[in-house]
Short mmCIF file of C-alpha atoms in Angstrom, two decimals:
data_model
loop_
_atom_site.label_atom_id
_atom_site.label_comp_id
_atom_site.label_asym_id
_atom_site.label_seq_id
_atom_site.Cartn_x
_atom_site.Cartn_y
_atom_site.Cartn_z
CA MET A 1156 108.23 129.96 97.27
CA PRO A 1157 106.12 126.80 97.74
CA SER A 1158 103.03 128.45 96.29
CA GLU A 1159 104.71 129.11 92.91
CA PRO A 1160 105.37 125.44 91.94
CA ALA A 1161 101.91 124.51 93.20
CA LEU A 1162 100.42 127.20 91.00
CA LEU A 1163 102.38 125.94 88.02
CA LEU A 1164 101.14 122.41 88.65
CA ARG A 1165 97.53 123.55 88.71
CA HIS A 1166 98.03 125.22 85.36
CA HIS A 1167 99.90 122.30 83.82
CA ARG A 1168 97.29 121.03 81.37
CA PRO A 1169 98.81 117.58 80.65
CA PHE A 1170 98.90 116.86 84.39
CA ILE A 1171 95.29 118.01 84.82
CA ALA A 1172 94.30 115.52 82.10
CA PHE A 1173 96.36 112.81 83.83
CA TRP A 1174 94.76 113.65 87.20
CA LEU A 1175 91.24 113.48 85.78
CA ALA A 1176 92.01 110.18 84.03
CA ARG A 1177 93.32 108.83 87.32
CA ILE A 1178 90.21 109.80 89.27
CA PHE A 1179 87.92 108.33 86.59
CA THR A 1180 89.77 105.00 86.44
CA ALA A 1181 90.04 104.75 90.24
CA SER A 1182 86.34 105.54 90.65
CA GLY A 1183 85.43 103.04 87.97
CA PHE A 1184 87.45 100.30 89.63
CA GLN A 1185 86.02 101.01 93.10
CA MET A 1186 82.45 100.97 91.79
CA LEU A 1187 83.14 97.84 89.75
CA THR A 1188 84.62 96.06 92.77
CA VAL A 1189 81.62 96.88 94.95
CA ALA A 1190 79.18 95.69 92.28
CA ILE A 1191 81.09 92.47 91.58
CA GLY A 1192 81.18 91.62 95.29
CA TRP A 1193 77.45 92.17 95.80
CA ASN A 1194 76.60 90.42 92.54
CA LEU A 1195 78.68 87.37 93.42
CA TYR A 1196 77.30 87.10 96.94
CA GLN A 1197 73.74 87.36 95.63
CA LEU A 1198 74.45 84.52 93.23
CA THR A 1199 76.21 82.10 95.57
CA GLY A 1200 75.68 83.26 99.17
CA ASN A 1201 79.19 81.93 99.84
CA VAL A 1202 81.53 84.16 101.85
CA LEU A 1203 84.55 82.19 100.58
CA ASP A 1204 83.79 83.33 97.04
CA LEU A 1205 84.32 86.94 98.12
CA GLY A 1206 87.84 86.08 99.20
CA LEU A 1207 88.50 84.03 96.09
CA VAL A 1208 87.51 86.83 93.72
CA GLY A 1209 90.11 89.09 95.34
CA LEU A 1210 92.73 86.37 94.97
CA VAL A 1211 91.78 85.87 91.32
CA GLU A 1212 92.31 89.59 90.69
CA PHE A 1213 95.74 89.45 92.36
CA VAL A 1214 97.07 86.37 90.53
CA PRO A 1215 97.73 88.19 87.20
CA ARG A 1216 100.01 90.65 88.98
CA VAL A 1217 102.29 87.73 89.88
CA LEU A 1218 101.93 85.90 86.57
CA PHE A 1219 102.64 88.93 84.40
CA MET A 1220 104.98 90.90 86.68
CA LEU A 1221 108.02 90.72 84.40
CA HIS A 1222 106.06 91.25 81.19
CA THR A 1223 104.07 94.26 82.42
CA GLY A 1224 107.22 96.26 83.03
CA HIS A 1225 108.70 95.31 79.68
CA VAL A 1226 105.52 96.38 77.87
CA ALA A 1227 105.57 99.75 79.67
CA ASP A 1228 109.15 100.33 78.51
CA ARG A 1229 108.79 98.81 75.03
CA TYR A 1230 105.62 100.50 73.76
CA GLU A 1231 104.02 103.94 73.82
CA ARG A 1232 102.76 104.25 77.40
CA ARG A 1233 99.71 106.37 76.56
CA LYS A 1234 98.43 103.68 74.23
CA VAL A 1235 99.15 100.84 76.66
CA ALA A 1236 97.25 102.62 79.45
CA ALA A 1237 94.37 103.45 77.08
CA ILE A 1238 94.11 99.82 75.94
CA CYS A 1239 93.98 98.67 79.58
CA GLN A 1240 91.23 101.17 80.34
CA THR A 1241 89.30 100.03 77.27
CA VAL A 1242 89.54 96.40 78.40
CA GLN A 1243 88.16 97.37 81.82
CA ALA A 1244 85.32 99.24 80.11
CA LEU A 1245 84.53 96.09 78.09
CA ILE A 1246 84.50 94.04 81.31
CA ALA A 1247 81.98 96.44 82.86
CA LEU A 1248 79.97 96.38 79.61
CA SER A 1249 79.89 92.55 79.65
CA LEU A 1250 78.57 92.59 83.22
CA ALA A 1251 76.00 95.23 82.30
CA ILE A 1252 74.73 93.15 79.37
CA GLY A 1253 74.75 90.05 81.56
CA GLY A 1254 72.75 91.89 84.20
CA LEU A 1255 70.16 93.01 81.64
CA THR A 1256 69.77 89.51 80.21
CA GLY A 1257 70.09 87.66 83.52
CA ASN A 1258 73.09 85.64 82.29
CA VAL A 1259 75.68 86.58 84.93
CA THR A 1260 77.13 83.41 86.50
CA ARG A 1261 79.73 82.66 89.15
CA GLU A 1262 82.16 81.36 86.53
CA MET A 1263 81.65 84.46 84.37
CA ILE A 1264 82.45 86.74 87.30
CA PHE A 1265 85.66 84.84 88.11
CA ILE A 1266 86.82 84.96 84.47
CA LEU A 1267 86.10 88.69 84.22
CA ALA A 1268 87.79 89.27 87.59
CA PHE A 1269 90.93 87.61 86.24
CA LEU A 1270 90.81 89.79 83.12
CA LEU A 1271 90.27 92.85 85.31
CA GLY A 1272 93.33 91.96 87.37
CA ALA A 1273 95.35 91.39 84.18
CA ALA A 1274 94.35 94.77 82.74
CA ARG A 1275 95.22 96.55 85.98
CA SER A 1276 98.54 94.72 86.26
CA PHE A 1277 99.59 96.27 82.94
CA GLU A 1278 97.96 99.65 83.59
CA MET A 1279 99.52 100.39 87.00
CA PRO A 1280 103.25 100.33 86.10
CA THR A 1281 102.50 102.07 82.82
CA THR A 1282 100.73 105.03 84.43
CA GLN A 1283 103.39 105.26 87.16
CA ALA A 1284 106.12 105.40 84.52
CA LEU A 1285 104.07 107.86 82.46
CA LEU A 1286 103.84 110.60 85.10
CA PRO A 1287 107.55 111.65 85.18
CA SER A 1288 107.42 112.44 81.46
CA ILE A 1289 104.41 114.73 81.92
CA VAL A 1290 105.69 117.13 84.59
CA PRO A 1291 109.15 118.64 85.24
CA SER A 1292 111.22 116.91 87.93
CA ALA A 1293 110.90 119.96 90.22
CA LEU A 1294 107.13 119.49 90.28
CA PHE A 1295 107.17 115.69 90.42
CA PRO A 1296 106.75 115.21 94.22
CA ARG A 1297 103.73 117.51 94.17
CA ALA A 1298 102.40 115.69 91.13
CA VAL A 1299 102.66 112.35 92.95
CA ALA A 1300 100.82 113.77 95.96
CA SER A 1301 98.10 115.27 93.76
CA SER A 1302 97.75 112.00 91.87
CA GLN A 1303 97.33 110.15 95.14
CA SER A 1304 94.67 112.64 96.25
CA ALA A 1305 92.64 111.52 93.22
CA GLN A 1306 93.09 107.90 94.27
CA GLN A 1307 92.05 108.55 97.88
CA LEU A 1308 89.09 110.70 96.87
CA ALA A 1309 87.84 107.88 94.66
CA THR A 1310 88.40 105.38 97.50
CA ILE A 1311 86.19 107.43 99.80
CA VAL A 1312 83.39 108.45 97.44
CA ALA A 1313 83.13 105.78 94.72
CA PRO A 1314 82.31 102.70 96.89
CA ALA A 1315 79.45 104.56 98.58
CA LEU A 1316 78.18 105.78 95.20
CA GLY A 1317 78.44 102.27 93.78
CA GLY A 1318 76.50 100.82 96.70
CA LEU A 1319 73.82 103.48 96.32
CA LEU A 1320 73.43 102.87 92.59
CA TYR A 1321 73.35 99.09 93.08
CA ALA A 1322 70.14 99.50 95.05
CA PHE A 1323 68.48 100.29 91.69
CA GLY A 1324 70.07 97.27 90.01
CA SER A 1325 73.56 96.13 88.99
CA VAL A 1326 73.23 97.75 85.55
CA TRP A 1327 73.08 101.16 87.23
CA VAL A 1328 76.63 100.56 88.47
CA TYR A 1329 78.12 98.78 85.48
CA GLY A 1330 76.75 101.29 82.95
CA PRO A 1331 78.28 104.45 84.48
CA THR A 1332 81.52 102.52 85.05
CA VAL A 1333 81.81 101.95 81.28
CA VAL A 1334 81.47 105.70 80.73
CA LEU A 1335 84.10 106.53 83.37
CA TYR A 1336 86.65 104.21 81.77
CA LEU A 1337 85.99 105.55 78.27
CA ILE A 1338 86.43 109.16 79.41
CA ALA A 1339 89.70 108.17 81.11
CA CYS A 1340 90.81 106.48 77.87
CA ALA A 1341 90.17 109.63 75.85
CA LEU A 1342 92.06 111.79 78.36
CA THR A 1343 95.00 109.39 78.38
CA LEU A 1344 95.32 109.36 74.60
CA ASN A 1345 95.50 113.16 74.62
CA LEU A 1346 98.57 113.22 76.87
CA PRO A 1347 101.89 114.30 75.32
CA ALA A 1348 103.71 111.64 73.31
CA ARG A 1349 106.80 110.03 74.78
CA GLN A 1350 109.94 112.05 74.09
CA THR A 1351 112.59 109.45 74.94
CA PRO A 1352 113.30 106.60 72.49
CA LEU A 1353 111.33 103.40 72.98
CA ASN A 1354 113.14 100.31 74.19
CA LYS A 1355 113.34 98.19 71.03
CA GLY A 1356 114.78 95.15 72.79
CA LYS A 1357 112.97 91.85 72.68
CA ALA A 1358 111.25 90.35 75.72
CA THR A 1359 114.17 88.11 76.70
CA LEU A 1360 114.58 86.77 80.23
CA ASP A 1361 117.56 89.09 80.68
CA SER A 1362 115.46 92.10 79.68
CA LEU A 1363 112.53 91.05 81.87
CA LEU A 1364 114.79 90.65 84.92
CA ALA A 1365 116.55 93.97 84.31
CA GLY A 1366 114.17 95.80 86.65
CA ILE A 1367 114.99 93.46 89.54
CA ARG A 1368 118.72 93.80 88.91
CA PHE A 1369 118.43 97.59 88.77
CA ILE A 1370 116.63 97.71 92.13
CA ARG A 1371 119.24 95.45 93.70
CA SER A 1372 122.01 97.70 92.39
CA ARG A 1373 120.49 100.81 94.02
CA PRO A 1374 120.48 100.41 97.84
CA ASP A 1375 118.23 103.44 98.42
CA ILE A 1376 115.56 102.18 96.03
CA LEU A 1377 115.78 98.63 97.40
CA GLY A 1378 115.56 99.93 100.96
CA ALA A 1379 112.53 102.13 100.29
CA ILE A 1380 110.56 99.44 98.46
CA SER A 1381 111.35 96.70 100.98
CA LEU A 1382 110.63 99.04 103.92
CA ASP A 1383 107.11 99.54 102.64
CA LEU A 1384 106.69 95.82 102.03
CA PHE A 1385 107.55 94.73 105.57
CA ALA A 1386 106.06 97.74 107.39
CA VAL A 1387 102.62 97.29 105.78
CA LEU A 1388 102.89 93.50 105.94
CA LEU A 1389 103.31 93.61 109.72
CA GLY A 1390 101.39 96.76 110.59
CA GLY A 1391 98.26 96.35 108.50
CA ALA A 1392 95.08 96.01 110.59
CA THR A 1393 92.45 96.55 107.88
CA ALA A 1394 91.39 92.90 107.68
CA LEU A 1395 90.52 92.90 111.41
CA LEU A 1396 88.37 96.05 111.38
CA PRO A 1397 85.08 94.07 111.43
CA VAL A 1398 86.20 92.35 114.64
CA PHE A 1399 87.15 95.64 116.28
CA ALA A 1400 83.88 97.28 115.19
CA LYS A 1401 81.67 94.49 116.51
CA ASP A 1402 83.42 93.01 119.54
CA ILE A 1403 85.78 95.71 120.88
CA LEU A 1404 84.40 99.11 119.92
CA LEU A 1405 80.79 97.83 120.13
CA THR A 1406 79.50 99.62 117.05
CA GLY A 1407 77.50 98.51 114.03
CA PRO A 1408 77.97 98.45 110.27
CA TRP A 1409 77.91 102.26 110.14
CA GLY A 1410 80.88 102.29 112.51
CA LEU A 1411 82.73 99.76 110.40
CA GLY A 1412 82.19 101.96 107.36
CA LEU A 1413 83.66 104.96 109.19
CA LEU A 1414 86.63 102.91 110.38
CA ARG A 1415 87.35 101.75 106.83
CA SER A 1416 87.11 105.29 105.49
CA ALA A 1417 89.26 106.90 108.21
CA PRO A 1418 92.72 105.94 106.79
CA ALA A 1419 91.65 107.16 103.33
CA VAL A 1420 90.49 110.47 104.84
CA GLY A 1421 93.87 110.94 106.53
CA ALA A 1422 95.67 110.00 103.33
CA LEU A 1423 93.55 112.40 101.27
CA LEU A 1424 94.15 115.34 103.62
CA MET A 1425 97.88 114.66 103.70
CA SER A 1426 98.11 114.27 99.92
CA LEU A 1427 96.44 117.67 99.50
CA TRP A 1428 98.95 119.18 101.92
CA LEU A 1429 101.92 117.56 100.17
CA ALA A 1430 100.62 118.70 96.79
CA ARG A 1431 101.14 122.28 97.99
CA PHE A 1432 104.04 121.90 100.44
CA SER A 1433 106.25 119.06 99.27
CA VAL A 1434 109.05 117.54 101.33
CA ASP A 1435 112.19 118.96 99.74
CA ARG A 1436 114.83 118.35 102.42
CA HIS A 1437 115.72 115.51 104.83
CA VAL A 1438 113.48 113.15 102.85
CA GLY A 1439 115.04 110.00 104.36
CA ARG A 1440 114.51 111.15 107.92
CA VAL A 1441 110.94 112.25 107.19
CA MET A 1442 110.10 108.93 105.49
CA PHE A 1443 111.41 106.80 108.35
CA THR A 1444 109.66 109.03 110.89
CA ALA A 1445 106.38 108.60 108.99
CA VAL A 1446 106.76 104.81 109.01
CA GLY A 1447 107.47 104.98 112.76
CA VAL A 1448 104.31 107.04 113.30
CA PHE A 1449 102.42 104.41 111.27
CA GLY A 1450 103.66 101.75 113.71
CA VAL A 1451 102.78 103.79 116.80
CA ALA A 1452 99.31 104.53 115.41
CA THR A 1453 98.80 100.82 114.79
CA ILE A 1454 99.66 100.04 118.42
CA ALA A 1455 97.36 102.82 119.68
CA PHE A 1456 94.51 101.50 117.56
CA GLY A 1457 95.03 97.98 118.86
CA LEU A 1458 94.89 99.14 122.50
CA SER A 1459 91.98 101.57 122.08
CA THR A 1460 88.50 100.85 123.41
CA SER A 1461 87.08 104.22 122.35
CA PHE A 1462 85.44 104.39 118.93
CA TRP A 1463 86.23 108.06 118.34
CA PHE A 1464 89.84 107.71 119.48
CA SER A 1465 90.24 104.71 117.19
CA LEU A 1466 88.81 106.75 114.34
CA ALA A 1467 91.27 109.59 114.98
CA VAL A 1468 94.20 107.18 115.20
CA LEU A 1469 93.28 105.61 111.85
CA VAL A 1470 93.23 109.09 110.27
CA VAL A 1471 96.77 109.65 111.58
CA LEU A 1472 97.79 106.20 110.32
CA GLY A 1473 96.54 107.00 106.80
CA ALA A 1474 98.29 110.39 106.81
CA ALA A 1475 101.61 108.87 107.90
CA ASP A 1476 101.37 106.16 105.27
CA MET A 1477 100.74 108.81 102.60
CA ILE A 1478 103.91 110.73 103.57
CA SER A 1479 106.14 107.69 103.20
CA MET A 1480 104.38 106.62 100.01
CA VAL A 1481 104.78 109.99 98.28
CA ILE A 1482 108.47 110.25 99.22
CA ARG A 1483 109.17 106.68 98.12
CA ALA A 1484 107.27 106.96 94.85
CA SER A 1485 108.84 110.30 94.01
CA PHE A 1486 112.49 109.50 94.45
CA VAL A 1487 112.20 105.95 93.07
CA GLN A 1488 110.80 107.34 89.82
CA LEU A 1489 113.25 110.24 89.70
CA GLU A 1490 116.24 107.98 90.35
CA THR A 1491 115.19 105.49 87.68
CA PRO A 1492 116.09 106.13 84.01
CA ASP A 1493 113.02 106.53 81.81
CA GLU A 1494 113.82 103.40 79.80
CA MET A 1495 113.69 101.36 83.05
CA ARG A 1496 110.70 102.97 84.78
CA GLY A 1497 108.14 100.45 83.55
CA ARG A 1498 110.05 97.42 84.82
CA VAL A 1499 110.94 99.04 88.13
CA SER A 1500 107.32 100.15 88.62
CA ALA A 1501 106.15 96.59 87.93
CA VAL A 1502 108.38 95.20 90.68
CA ASN A 1503 107.34 97.99 93.03
CA GLY A 1504 103.68 97.30 92.27
CA LEU A 1505 104.12 93.62 93.09
CA PHE A 1506 105.71 94.54 96.43
CA ILE A 1507 102.81 96.87 97.25
CA GLY A 1508 100.21 94.30 96.26
CA ALA A 1509 101.98 91.55 98.18
CA SER A 1510 102.23 93.69 101.32
CA ASN A 1511 98.49 94.40 101.22
CA GLN A 1512 97.33 90.89 100.35
CA LEU A 1513 99.81 89.01 102.54
CA GLY A 1514 99.33 91.60 105.30
CA GLU A 1515 95.65 90.68 105.54
CA PHE A 1516 96.59 87.00 105.65
CA GLU A 1517 99.23 87.67 108.35
CA SER A 1518 96.71 89.63 110.42
CA GLY A 1519 94.18 86.80 110.24
CA ILE A 1520 96.73 84.14 111.20
CA THR A 1521 98.20 86.05 114.16
CA ALA A 1522 94.71 87.00 115.38
CA HIS A 1523 93.76 83.33 115.26
CA TRP A 1524 96.86 82.34 117.21
CA PHE A 1525 97.17 85.15 119.75
CA GLY A 1526 93.89 87.09 119.69
CA THR A 1527 92.80 90.22 117.84
CA VAL A 1528 94.27 92.92 120.07
CA PRO A 1529 97.67 91.20 120.58
CA ALA A 1530 97.90 90.61 116.81
CA VAL A 1531 97.50 94.32 116.00
CA VAL A 1532 99.80 95.47 118.79
CA MET A 1533 102.50 92.98 117.78
CA GLY A 1534 102.13 94.14 114.19
CA GLY A 1535 102.73 97.75 115.22
CA ILE A 1536 105.75 96.75 117.27
CA GLY A 1537 107.02 94.77 114.30
CA THR A 1538 106.74 97.87 112.12
CA LEU A 1539 108.84 99.85 114.62
CA VAL A 1540 111.44 97.06 114.72
CA VAL A 1541 111.61 96.99 110.92
CA THR A 1542 112.04 100.77 110.87
CA GLY A 1543 115.01 100.57 113.25
CA VAL A 1544 116.61 97.67 111.40
CA TRP A 1545 116.21 99.37 108.01
CA ILE A 1546 117.88 102.54 109.32
CA LYS A 1547 120.93 100.39 110.13
CA LEU A 1548 120.80 98.37 106.90
CA PHE A 1549 120.29 101.38 104.60
CA PRO A 1550 122.09 104.35 106.19
CA THR A 1551 122.30 106.33 102.94
CA LEU A 1552 118.52 106.11 102.61
CA ALA A 1553 118.00 107.21 106.21
CA ASN A 1554 120.36 110.16 105.69
CA ARG A 1555 119.06 111.06 102.24
CA ASP A 1556 118.55 114.81 101.97
CA ARG A 1557 116.79 115.37 98.63
CA MET A 1558 114.48 113.43 96.33
CA HIS A 1559 116.88 113.51 93.43
CA VAL A 1560 120.42 114.72 93.03
CA PRO A 1561 121.18 115.11 89.32
CA VAL A 1562 124.63 114.10 88.24
CA GLU A 1563 126.55 117.17 87.21
CA GLU A 1564 129.01 117.19 84.38
CA PRO A 1565 132.61 117.40 85.62
CA VAL A 1566 134.13 120.85 85.27
CA SER A 1567 137.43 120.71 83.43
CA LYS A 1568 140.27 122.65 85.00
CA PRO A 1569 142.14 125.14 82.81
CA THR A 1570 145.59 124.02 81.85
CA ALA A 1571 148.54 126.18 82.64
#
């Protein structure tokens, strides 16, 4: 019965600690991002700096991609995640002290943004690889969905809270952020110790590239990761929401805020549903259908001139994206041996980051060339084309029935 595993998950104390740590770190990062953006713009008044600070945070993910996965597989993952959370707490503390003394500068913010990106580039694959060792494999899809609900809840609530607190001064954001990260650190250190042996190998080039080779050797994993990369790369319309809010839907900043929150609301609602009723059968078909719905919703949003219809379509878009994400994350982790999970998660994280960052760049370029509405509609069509092509290129993924099929030991036949 679907309610029984869900009940077990709710009573699984290590997962509850993991979930709380996730919501604290996600909230801390969202509040920190809001405060850094406002702080930087107050200092310089340069819109370009806002784009540069995001790029500076992304650069470490590329620079350290191979090393982050190796660290997650080589060392105790609880301690690696806790160290990363401590570093982020120190970054927030530095900004808080700088705000109190009036010594925050543009250069200081860029340096701390780079360190923040570096800490997160090590933390993300480590926490992703940590989750399968906390819950049984039967509960893992629900655990992924529940974990994502924490992320989406933080995405909806924390930026607004950060903006509200910033009205009283930057210290009122940076100070609570330090506390959130330290609580998350304490929760992470109390998780169960790793049961499988640590990878004692040195950080050779062969070891660092092992995650890429493993993904290439598993067509289903390669297909799922690359499907997300190209679907989001083409279908993302987030960067153009200000244009739609102002020039097409004729609303103000409040409308833009609702449009930005709508996908997260859809994702949150769907993650709560999947945490209770996971997709156990026909996972390939469901995942490809969800990506197709994502493409159709993108087209509908691009053609819409109604604010409320656009809002509803974005909720559907976020829900569809959550379905494909949970299925992909679940079976990729379950199909990957524990000693490889850190390196595979690092590659997967780079793909996700690249799809989001490059997707915004692609949206801006195509909107400049063809116009805003055609750019979004073509992006949605491109997502549908990618979905069809990937079904042909990865038939075993499209026909995949279950998240994970354990390899059974061969049964020996009795001899006469």
